[in-house]
CSV table of C-alpha atoms and ligand atoms in Angstrom, one decimal:
chain,number,residue,atom,x,y,z
Y,236,UNK,CA,13.9,-81.6,18.8
Y,237,UNK,CA,15.0,-80.3,22.1
Y,238,UNK,CA,18.3,-79.1,20.5
Y,239,UNK,CA,16.4,-77.6,17.6
Y,240,UNK,CA,14.3,-75.6,20.1
Y,241,UNK,CA,17.3,-74.4,22.1
Y,242,UNK,CA,19.1,-73.5,18.8
Y,243,UNK,CA,16.0,-71.4,17.8
Y,244,UNK,CA,16.0,-69.6,21.1
Y,245,UNK,CA,19.7,-68.7,20.8
Y,246,UNK,CA,19.2,-67.7,17.1
Y,247,UNK,CA,16.2,-65.5,18.1
Y,248,UNK,CA,18.1,-63.8,21.0
Y,249,UNK,CA,21.0,-63.0,18.7
Y,250,UNK,CA,18.6,-61.4,16.1
Y,251,UNK,CA,16.8,-59.5,18.9
Y,252,UNK,CA,20.1,-58.1,20.2
Y,253,UNK,CA,21.1,-57.1,16.7
Y,254,UNK,CA,17.8,-55.3,15.9
Y,255,UNK,CA,18.4,-51.5,16.1
Y,256,UNK,CA,15.0,-50.4,14.8
Y,257,UNK,CA,11.5,-51.2,15.8
Y,258,UNK,CA,10.8,-52.4,12.3
Y,259,UNK,CA,13.6,-54.9,12.4
Y,260,UNK,CA,12.4,-56.1,15.8
Y,261,UNK,CA,8.9,-56.7,14.4
Y,262,UNK,CA,10.4,-58.7,11.6
Y,263,UNK,CA,12.1,-60.9,14.2
Y,264,UNK,CA,8.8,-61.3,16.0
Y,265,UNK,CA,7.0,-62.4,12.9
Y,266,UNK,CA,9.7,-64.7,11.7
Y,267,UNK,CA,10.1,-66.6,15.0
Y,268,UNK,CA,6.6,-66.4,16.6
Y,269,UNK,CA,4.4,-66.0,13.5
Y,270,UNK,CA,2.0,-68.7,12.2
Y,271,UNK,CA,4.6,-69.8,9.6
Y,272,UNK,CA,7.5,-69.5,12.1
Y,273,UNK,CA,9.8,-72.4,13.2
Y,274,UNK,CA,8.3,-72.8,16.6
Y,275,UNK,CA,4.8,-73.3,15.2
Y,276,UNK,CA,6.3,-75.8,12.9
Y,277,UNK,CA,7.9,-77.7,15.8
Y,278,UNK,CA,4.5,-77.7,17.5
Y,279,UNK,CA,2.8,-79.0,14.4
Y,280,UNK,CA,5.2,-81.9,14.1
Y,281,UNK,CA,4.4,-83.1,17.7
Y,282,UNK,CA,2.0,-85.6,16.3
Y,283,UNK,CA,4.9,-87.7,15.2
Y,284,UNK,CA,6.4,-87.8,18.7
Y,285,UNK,CA,5.9,-90.6,21.3
Y,286,UNK,CA,3.4,-90.1,24.0
Y,287,UNK,CA,6.1,-89.6,26.6
Y,288,UNK,CA,8.0,-87.0,24.6
Y,289,UNK,CA,5.0,-84.9,23.6
Y,290,UNK,CA,4.4,-83.1,27.0
Y,291,UNK,CA,8.1,-82.5,27.5
Y,292,UNK,CA,8.6,-81.0,24.0
Y,293,UNK,CA,5.3,-79.1,24.2
Y,294,UNK,CA,6.3,-77.5,27.5
Y,295,UNK,CA,9.8,-76.7,26.2
Y,296,UNK,CA,8.3,-75.2,23.0
Y,297,UNK,CA,6.0,-72.9,25.1
Y,298,UNK,CA,9.0,-71.9,27.3
Y,299,UNK,CA,11.1,-71.0,24.3
Y,300,UNK,CA,8.2,-69.1,22.8
Y,301,UNK,CA,7.6,-67.2,26.1
Y,302,UNK,CA,11.3,-66.4,26.5
Y,303,UNK,CA,11.6,-65.1,23.0
Y,304,UNK,CA,8.4,-63.0,23.4
Y,305,UNK,CA,9.7,-61.5,26.7
Y,306,UNK,CA,13.0,-60.7,25.1
Y,307,UNK,CA,11.3,-59.0,22.2
Y,308,UNK,CA,9.1,-57.0,24.6
Y,309,UNK,CA,12.1,-55.9,26.6
Y,310,UNK,CA,13.9,-54.9,23.5
Y,311,UNK,CA,10.9,-53.0,22.2
Y,312,UNK,CA,10.7,-50.9,25.3
Y,313,UNK,CA,14.4,-50.0,24.9
Y,314,UNK,CA,14.0,-49.1,21.3
Y,315,UNK,CA,10.9,-47.0,22.0
Y,316,UNK,CA,12.7,-45.1,24.7
Y,317,UNK,CA,15.6,-44.5,22.3
Y,318,UNK,CA,13.3,-43.2,19.7
Y,319,UNK,CA,11.7,-40.7,22.1
Y,320,UNK,CA,15.2,-39.6,23.1
Y,321,UNK,CA,16.3,-39.1,19.5
Y,322,UNK,CA,13.1,-37.2,18.7
Y,323,UNK,CA,13.6,-34.9,21.7
Y,324,UNK,CA,17.2,-34.3,20.7
Y,325,UNK,CA,16.4,-33.5,17.1
Y,326,UNK,CA,13.5,-31.2,18.1
Y,327,UNK,CA,15.4,-29.3,20.7
Y,328,UNK,CA,14.7,-25.5,20.5
Y,329,UNK,CA,17.5,-23.2,21.3
Y,330,UNK,CA,15.6,-20.3,22.9
Y,331,UNK,CA,18.8,-18.2,23.0
Y,332,UNK,CA,19.0,-18.0,19.1
Y,333,UNK,CA,18.2,-14.6,17.7
Y,334,UNK,CA,14.8,-14.5,16.0
Y,335,UNK,CA,14.4,-14.6,12.2
Y,336,UNK,CA,14.0,-11.1,10.8
Y,337,UNK,CA,10.6,-10.6,9.1
Y,338,UNK,CA,10.7,-8.2,6.3
Y,339,UNK,CA,7.6,-6.1,6.3
Y,340,UNK,CA,6.7,-3.1,4.3
Y,341,UNK,CA,7.1,0.5,5.5
Y,342,UNK,CA,5.3,3.7,4.8
Y,343,UNK,CA,6.6,5.7,1.8
Y,344,UNK,CA,8.5,8.8,2.9
Y,345,UNK,CA,5.9,11.0,1.3
Y,346,UNK,CA,3.1,9.3,3.2
Y,347,UNK,CA,5.0,9.9,6.4
Y,348,UNK,CA,5.5,13.6,5.7
Y,349,UNK,CA,1.8,14.0,4.7
Y,350,UNK,CA,0.7,12.2,7.9
Y,351,UNK,CA,3.1,14.3,10.0
Y,352,UNK,CA,1.6,17.5,8.5
Y,353,UNK,CA,-2.0,16.2,9.0
Y,354,UNK,CA,-1.2,15.5,12.7
Y,355,UNK,CA,0.3,18.9,13.1
Y,356,UNK,CA,-2.8,20.6,11.8
Y,357,UNK,CA,-5.2,18.3,13.5
Y,358,UNK,CA,-3.4,19.4,16.7
Y,359,UNK,CA,-4.3,23.0,15.8
Y,360,UNK,CA,-8.0,22.1,15.5
Y,361,UNK,CA,-8.3,21.4,11.7
Y,362,UNK,CA,-10.2,18.5,10.2
Y,363,UNK,CA,-9.2,16.6,7.1
Y,364,UNK,CA,-11.3,17.0,4.0
Y,365,UNK,CA,-11.1,15.3,0.6
Y,366,UNK,CA,-12.1,15.9,-3.0
Y,367,UNK,CA,-12.1,14.1,-6.3
Y,368,UNK,CA,-8.9,13.9,-8.5
Y,369,UNK,CA,-10.9,14.1,-11.6
Y,370,UNK,CA,-12.4,17.6,-11.2
Y,371,UNK,CA,-14.8,19.9,-13.0
Y,372,UNK,CA,-13.6,23.0,-14.7
Y,373,UNK,CA,-16.0,24.9,-12.4
Y,374,UNK,CA,-14.4,23.8,-9.1
Y,375,UNK,CA,-10.8,23.7,-10.3
Y,376,UNK,CA,-10.9,27.2,-11.9
Y,377,UNK,CA,-14.2,29.1,-12.1
Y,378,UNK,CA,-15.2,28.9,-8.4
Y,379,UNK,CA,-11.7,30.1,-7.6
Y,380,UNK,CA,-12.1,33.4,-9.6
Y,381,UNK,CA,-10.6,32.0,-12.7
Y,382,UNK,CA,-13.3,32.3,-15.4
Y,383,UNK,CA,-12.8,30.6,-18.8
Y,384,UNK,CA,-10.2,32.4,-20.9
Y,385,UNK,CA,-8.6,34.0,-17.8
Y,386,UNK,CA,-4.8,34.4,-18.5
Y,387,UNK,CA,-3.9,33.1,-15.0
Y,388,UNK,CA,-5.1,29.7,-16.1
Y,389,UNK,CA,-1.8,29.4,-17.9
Y,390,UNK,CA,0.0,29.3,-14.5
Y,391,UNK,CA,-1.2,25.7,-14.2
Y,392,UNK,CA,-0.9,23.7,-17.4
Y,393,UNK,CA,-3.7,21.1,-17.2
Y,394,UNK,CA,-4.5,17.6,-18.4
Y,395,UNK,CA,-8.1,17.9,-19.8
Y,396,UNK,CA,-10.3,14.8,-20.1
Y,397,UNK,CA,-13.3,16.6,-21.8
Y,398,UNK,CA,-14.0,20.4,-22.1
Y,399,UNK,CA,-15.5,20.4,-18.6
Y,400,UNK,CA,-13.5,17.7,-16.9
Y,401,UNK,CA,-9.8,17.7,-16.0
Y,402,UNK,CA,-7.2,16.1,-13.6
Y,403,UNK,CA,-7.2,18.6,-10.8
Y,404,UNK,CA,-4.2,20.9,-11.0
Y,405,UNK,CA,-4.2,21.8,-7.3
Y,406,UNK,CA,-6.1,21.0,-4.1
Y,407,UNK,CA,-7.8,24.4,-4.0
Y,408,UNK,CA,-11.1,23.1,-5.5
Y,409,UNK,CA,-11.7,21.4,-2.2
Y,410,UNK,CA,-11.9,24.9,-0.6
Y,411,UNK,CA,-14.8,25.7,-2.9
Y,412,UNK,CA,-16.5,22.4,-2.3
Y,413,UNK,CA,-16.1,22.6,1.5
Y,414,UNK,CA,-17.4,26.2,1.7
Y,415,UNK,CA,-20.4,25.3,-0.4
Y,416,UNK,CA,-21.2,22.5,2.0
Y,417,UNK,CA,-21.1,24.8,4.9
Y,418,UNK,CA,-23.9,26.9,3.4
Y,419,UNK,CA,-22.5,30.3,4.2
Y,420,UNK,CA,-21.9,29.5,7.9
Y,421,UNK,CA,-18.4,29.6,9.6
Y,422,UNK,CA,-16.2,28.6,11.0
Y,423,UNK,CA,-14.4,26.4,8.4
Y,424,UNK,CA,-11.1,24.9,9.3
Y,425,UNK,CA,-9.8,22.2,7.1
Y,426,UNK,CA,-6.7,20.7,5.5
Y,427,UNK,CA,-6.9,18.6,2.4
Y,428,UNK,CA,-4.0,16.4,1.2
Y,429,UNK,CA,-4.2,14.8,-2.2
Y,430,UNK,CA,-2.7,14.1,-5.6
Y,431,UNK,CA,-2.6,16.8,-8.3
Y,432,UNK,CA,-1.5,16.8,-11.9
Y,433,UNK,CA,0.1,19.3,-14.2
Y,434,UNK,CA,1.7,19.3,-17.6
Y,435,UNK,CA,5.0,20.4,-16.1
Y,436,UNK,CA,8.3,19.1,-17.4
Y,437,UNK,CA,9.9,16.7,-14.8
Y,438,UNK,CA,13.1,18.0,-13.3
Y,439,UNK,CA,14.8,18.0,-9.8
Y,440,UNK,CA,12.0,19.9,-8.2
Y,441,UNK,CA,9.0,19.4,-10.6
Y,442,UNK,CA,6.9,16.4,-11.3
Y,443,UNK,CA,3.8,16.1,-13.5
Y,444,UNK,CA,2.0,14.4,-10.6
Y,445,UNK,CA,2.7,15.5,-7.1
Y,446,UNK,CA,1.0,15.9,-3.7
Y,447,UNK,CA,-0.4,19.1,-2.3
Y,448,UNK,CA,-1.9,19.9,1.1
Y,449,UNK,CA,-4.4,22.6,1.1
Y,450,UNK,CA,-5.4,24.6,4.2
Y,451,UNK,CA,-8.5,26.8,4.6
Y,452,UNK,CA,-9.8,28.8,7.6
Y,453,UNK,CA,-12.9,31.0,7.2
Y,454,UNK,CA,-14.5,32.8,10.1
Y,455,UNK,CA,-15.2,36.3,11.4
Y,456,UNK,CA,-12.1,38.5,12.0
Y,457,UNK,CA,-9.6,36.2,10.3
Y,458,UNK,CA,-6.6,38.3,9.4
Y,459,UNK,CA,-3.3,38.1,7.5
Y,460,UNK,CA,-1.4,38.0,10.8
Y,461,UNK,CA,-3.3,34.7,11.6
Y,462,UNK,CA,-2.0,33.3,8.3
Y,463,UNK,CA,1.5,34.4,9.0
Y,464,UNK,CA,1.4,33.0,12.5
Y,465,UNK,CA,0.0,29.6,11.3
Y,466,UNK,CA,2.7,29.3,8.6
Y,467,UNK,CA,5.4,30.1,11.0
Y,468,UNK,CA,4.3,27.6,13.5
Y,469,UNK,CA,4.0,25.0,10.7
Y,470,UNK,CA,7.5,25.8,9.4
Y,471,UNK,CA,9.2,25.7,12.8
Y,472,UNK,CA,7.6,22.4,13.8
Y,473,UNK,CA,8.4,20.8,10.5
Y,474,UNK,CA,11.9,22.0,9.9
Y,475,UNK,CA,13.2,23.1,13.3
Y,476,UNK,CA,13.7,26.4,14.9
Y,477,UNK,CA,16.9,27.2,13.1
Y,478,UNK,CA,15.6,27.0,9.5
Y,479,UNK,CA,15.0,30.3,7.8
Y,480,UNK,CA,11.6,31.2,6.3
Y,481,UNK,CA,10.7,34.0,4.0
Y,482,UNK,CA,7.3,35.3,2.7
Y,483,UNK,CA,7.3,37.0,-0.7
Y,484,UNK,CA,4.4,38.9,-2.2
Y,485,UNK,CA,2.8,36.9,-5.0
Y,486,UNK,CA,-0.3,36.5,-7.1
Y,487,UNK,CA,-3.1,34.0,-7.1
Y,488,UNK,CA,-6.6,34.9,-8.5
Y,489,UNK,CA,-8.3,33.3,-5.5
Y,490,UNK,CA,-6.4,35.1,-2.8
Y,491,UNK,CA,-5.8,38.8,-2.1
Y,492,UNK,CA,-3.2,39.7,-1.0
Y,493,UNK,CA,-1.2,36.6,-1.9
Y,494,UNK,CA,2.2,35.3,-0.8
Y,495,UNK,CA,4.6,32.5,-1.4
Y,496,UNK,CA,6.7,31.0,1.3
Y,497,UNK,CA,10.3,29.8,0.9
Y,498,UNK,CA,12.5,27.8,3.2
Y,499,UNK,CA,16.3,28.0,3.2
Y,500,UNK,CA,17.8,25.1,1.2
Y,501,UNK,CA,19.0,22.2,3.4
Y,502,UNK,CA,21.0,20.6,0.6
Y,503,UNK,CA,23.5,23.5,0.2
Y,504,UNK,CA,22.9,25.3,3.5
Y,505,UNK,CA,21.8,28.4,1.5
Y,506,UNK,CA,24.9,28.7,-0.7
Y,507,UNK,CA,23.1,27.7,-3.9
Y,508,UNK,CA,22.8,24.3,-5.7
Y,509,UNK,CA,20.8,22.7,-8.5
Y,510,UNK,CA,17.9,21.9,-6.1
Y,511,UNK,CA,17.4,25.6,-5.1
Y,512,UNK,CA,18.5,26.7,-8.6
Y,513,UNK,CA,21.4,28.7,-7.1
Y,514,UNK,CA,19.1,30.9,-4.9
Y,515,UNK,CA,19.5,29.2,-1.5
Y,516,UNK,CA,15.7,29.1,-1.1
Y,517,UNK,CA,13.0,26.6,-2.1
Y,518,UNK,CA,9.4,27.6,-2.6
Y,519,UNK,CA,7.1,25.3,-0.7
Y,520,UNK,CA,3.7,27.0,-0.7
Y,521,UNK,CA,1.4,29.6,-2.0
Y,522,UNK,CA,-1.1,31.3,0.3
Y,523,UNK,CA,-3.2,34.4,0.9
Y,524,UNK,CA,-6.4,35.9,2.2
Y,525,UNK,CA,-9.4,34.2,0.5
Y,526,UNK,CA,-10.6,36.6,-2.3
Y,527,UNK,CA,-14.1,38.1,-1.4
Y,528,UNK,CA,-15.4,36.9,-4.8
Y,529,UNK,CA,-14.4,33.3,-3.9
Y,530,UNK,CA,-16.2,33.6,-0.6
Y,531,UNK,CA,-19.3,35.0,-2.3
Y,532,UNK,CA,-19.4,32.3,-5.0
Y,533,UNK,CA,-19.3,29.6,-2.4
Y,534,UNK,CA,-22.2,31.2,-0.4
Y,535,UNK,CA,-20.3,33.2,2.3
Y,536,UNK,CA,-21.1,36.8,3.1
Y,537,UNK,CA,-17.7,38.5,2.4
Y,538,UNK,CA,-18.6,41.5,4.6
Y,539,UNK,CA,-19.1,39.3,7.6
Y,540,UNK,CA,-16.5,36.5,6.9
Y,541,UNK,CA,-12.8,36.6,6.0
Y,542,UNK,CA,-10.4,33.7,5.6
Y,543,UNK,CA,-7.0,32.5,4.7
Y,544,UNK,CA,-5.8,29.6,2.5
Y,545,UNK,CA,-2.6,27.9,1.7
Y,546,UNK,CA,-1.4,25.1,-0.6
Y,547,UNK,CA,1.9,23.4,-0.2
Y,548,UNK,CA,3.9,20.9,-2.2
Y,549,UNK,CA,4.4,17.7,0.0
Y,550,UNK,CA,7.4,16.5,-2.0
Y,551,UNK,CA,9.2,19.8,-1.7
Y,552,UNK,CA,8.6,19.7,2.1
Y,553,UNK,CA,9.9,16.1,2.3
Y,554,UNK,CA,13.0,17.1,0.2
Y,555,UNK,CA,13.8,19.9,2.6
Y,556,UNK,CA,13.2,17.9,5.7
Y,557,UNK,CA,15.3,14.9,4.6
Y,558,UNK,CA,17.8,16.6,2.3
Y,559,UNK,CA,16.6,14.7,-0.8
Y,560,UNK,CA,18.2,16.2,-4.0
Y,561,UNK,CA,15.7,15.1,-6.6
Y,562,UNK,CA,11.9,14.9,-6.6
Y,563,UNK,CA,11.9,11.9,-9.0
Y,564,UNK,CA,13.3,9.6,-6.1
Y,565,UNK,CA,9.7,9.6,-4.7
Y,566,UNK,CA,8.4,8.0,-7.8
Y,567,UNK,CA,11.1,5.6,-9.1
Y,568,UNK,CA,10.6,3.1,-6.3
Y,569,UNK,CA,14.3,2.4,-5.8
Y,570,UNK,CA,14.4,0.1,-2.8
Y,571,UNK,CA,17.8,1.6,-1.8
Y,572,UNK,CA,16.2,5.0,-1.5
Y,573,UNK,CA,13.1,3.7,0.3
Y,574,UNK,CA,15.1,1.6,2.8
Y,575,UNK,CA,16.6,4.8,4.2
Y,576,UNK,CA,13.2,5.7,5.7
Y,577,UNK,CA,12.8,2.4,7.7
Y,578,UNK,CA,12.2,3.0,11.4
Y,579,UNK,CA,15.5,2.8,13.3
Y,580,UNK,CA,14.4,-0.2,15.4
Y,581,UNK,CA,14.3,-2.5,12.3
W,98,LIG,C1,-1.1,26.5,-6.1
W,98,LIG,O1,-1.3,25.4,-6.5
W,98,LIG,C2,-2.2,27.2,-5.3
W,98,LIG,N1,-3.4,26.4,-5.4
W,98,LIG,C3,-1.7,27.3,-3.9
W,98,LIG,C4,-2.6,28.2,-3.0
W,98,LIG,C5,-3.6,27.6,-2.3
W,98,LIG,C6,-2.4,29.6,-3.1
W,98,LIG,C7,-4.4,28.5,-1.5
W,98,LIG,C8,-3.2,30.4,-2.3
W,98,LIG,C9,-4.2,29.8,-1.5
W,98,LIG,P1,1.3,26.7,-6.9
W,98,LIG,O2,1.1,26.5,-8.3
W,98,LIG,O3,2.4,27.7,-6.6
W,98,LIG,O4,0.0,27.2,-6.1
W,98,LIG,O5,1.7,25.4,-6.2
W,98,LIG,C10,1.8,25.3,-4.7
W,98,LIG,C11,3.0,24.4,-4.3
W,98,LIG,O6,3.0,23.2,-5.0
W,98,LIG,C12,4.3,25.1,-4.7
W,98,LIG,O7,4.8,26.0,-3.8
W,98,LIG,C13,5.2,23.9,-4.8
W,98,LIG,O8,5.7,23.5,-3.5
W,98,LIG,C14,4.3,22.8,-5.3
W,98,LIG,N2,4.5,22.5,-6.7
W,98,LIG,C15,4.0,23.2,-7.8
W,98,LIG,N3,4.3,22.7,-8.9
W,98,LIG,C16,4.9,21.5,-8.7
W,98,LIG,C17,5.5,20.5,-9.4
W,98,LIG,N4,5.3,20.4,-10.8
W,98,LIG,N5,6.1,19.5,-8.8
W,98,LIG,C18,6.2,19.5,-7.5
W,98,LIG,N6,5.7,20.4,-6.7
W,98,LIG,C19,5.1,21.5,-7.3
C-alpha cells in the first residue's frame, strides 16, 4: 500500500506539471483528492490492515494528500498569474494608433450660404422673420399690389391648391405679414429666408422649388441710396471686393422704382457660358423702394414712412460663390457633390 501511495503521488505530480489550464488542474484535483479518488479509496481499505500498519499508512496517506494539495495550489497560483498576463497582453491599448474616423453629417451647401447671409444681415441689425409656405392669394399677390387679373401675376407661374391658396411664389408675402403685425409703426428691419415654388422649367439656373431670402426695411427717411449701399455691402462681403456688380432698372408691382442686381459670372470669368447664358452676368436679386400702396395696405402712412425691399435667390448666390455650374446639383443629393463642402478639418 505504501508503494501504491508513492505511485499515486508521482502520478499526480506528473499530471499537475502537465496541466496548462486551470480547468485541467481542477480535473486533477477532483480525480486525485475527490471523494471517489484513489487516496480516499486507500483510506477506506485501511480496515483490512493490521493494527500496526494502520497508523503508518494513515499518516502516509495524509502526507501524500497534503503534498498533492500543496502542489496543486502552487500550480494554481502560477496558472492564475499566467492568465492575468495573457489578458493584459491581449487587451493592451496602443495609445499612439490614430483614432477611428467617425463619419458624421454636414450642413448642405445651401444651408451654409443661407446661414452666412443671415449672419451678415443680423450683423447689420436685422432680425429673422418667417412665413408659411402654403400662402393665401391675398398675401402672395393682392397685398403686394397685384390684384386678381393683374398681368404681372404671369411673371410668377404658380402652383395653386385652391382658388385662394397656393404654394408661395416668393418670400415677399412675409413683408406684408410683418408690416401688418407692426401696426403702422416703424422701424421694420427683417430678413426672411424660405422655400418658394414656381412652375418654372428646370434648367441650369432655374428650379421649380428654390430658396429666397427677402429683406425689408421701413422707417422714416429711407432712401434708394440706403438700398444701394446695403446691396453693395452684401455683395462685397459675400463674393469679395473684386467681383463686379451691376444694378439694372426693372419692374415689380410692389416696388417703385425697381432694380435687379447682377453679379459677374464666376464660372467663365465674365466671358459668357451656359450658366450666364453668354452674358457674363447672373441675376441674383430683385429690389426696390416699397410701393406706397403696399405700405398703405399693410397699415403704414406712406407720407411718413418709406422703405426698401429685396428678394434674392439663395441657389444663384451659392452657385456664384462656389462656382457651381448647375442648380440641380443642390437637389440631386449626389454625395460626391456634397462631400466637397465638408469642413477642411475632416
Ligand atoms: C421676386 O421674386 C421678387 N419677390 C423679389 C423682390 C423682392 C423684388 C422685394 C423687389 C422687392 P424674381 O422673380 O426676380 O423676384 O426672383 C428673385 C430672385 O430669385 C431672382 O433674382 C433669382 O435669383 C431667383 N429665382 C427666380 N426664379 C428662380 C428659379 N426658378 N430658380 C432659382 N432661382 C430663381
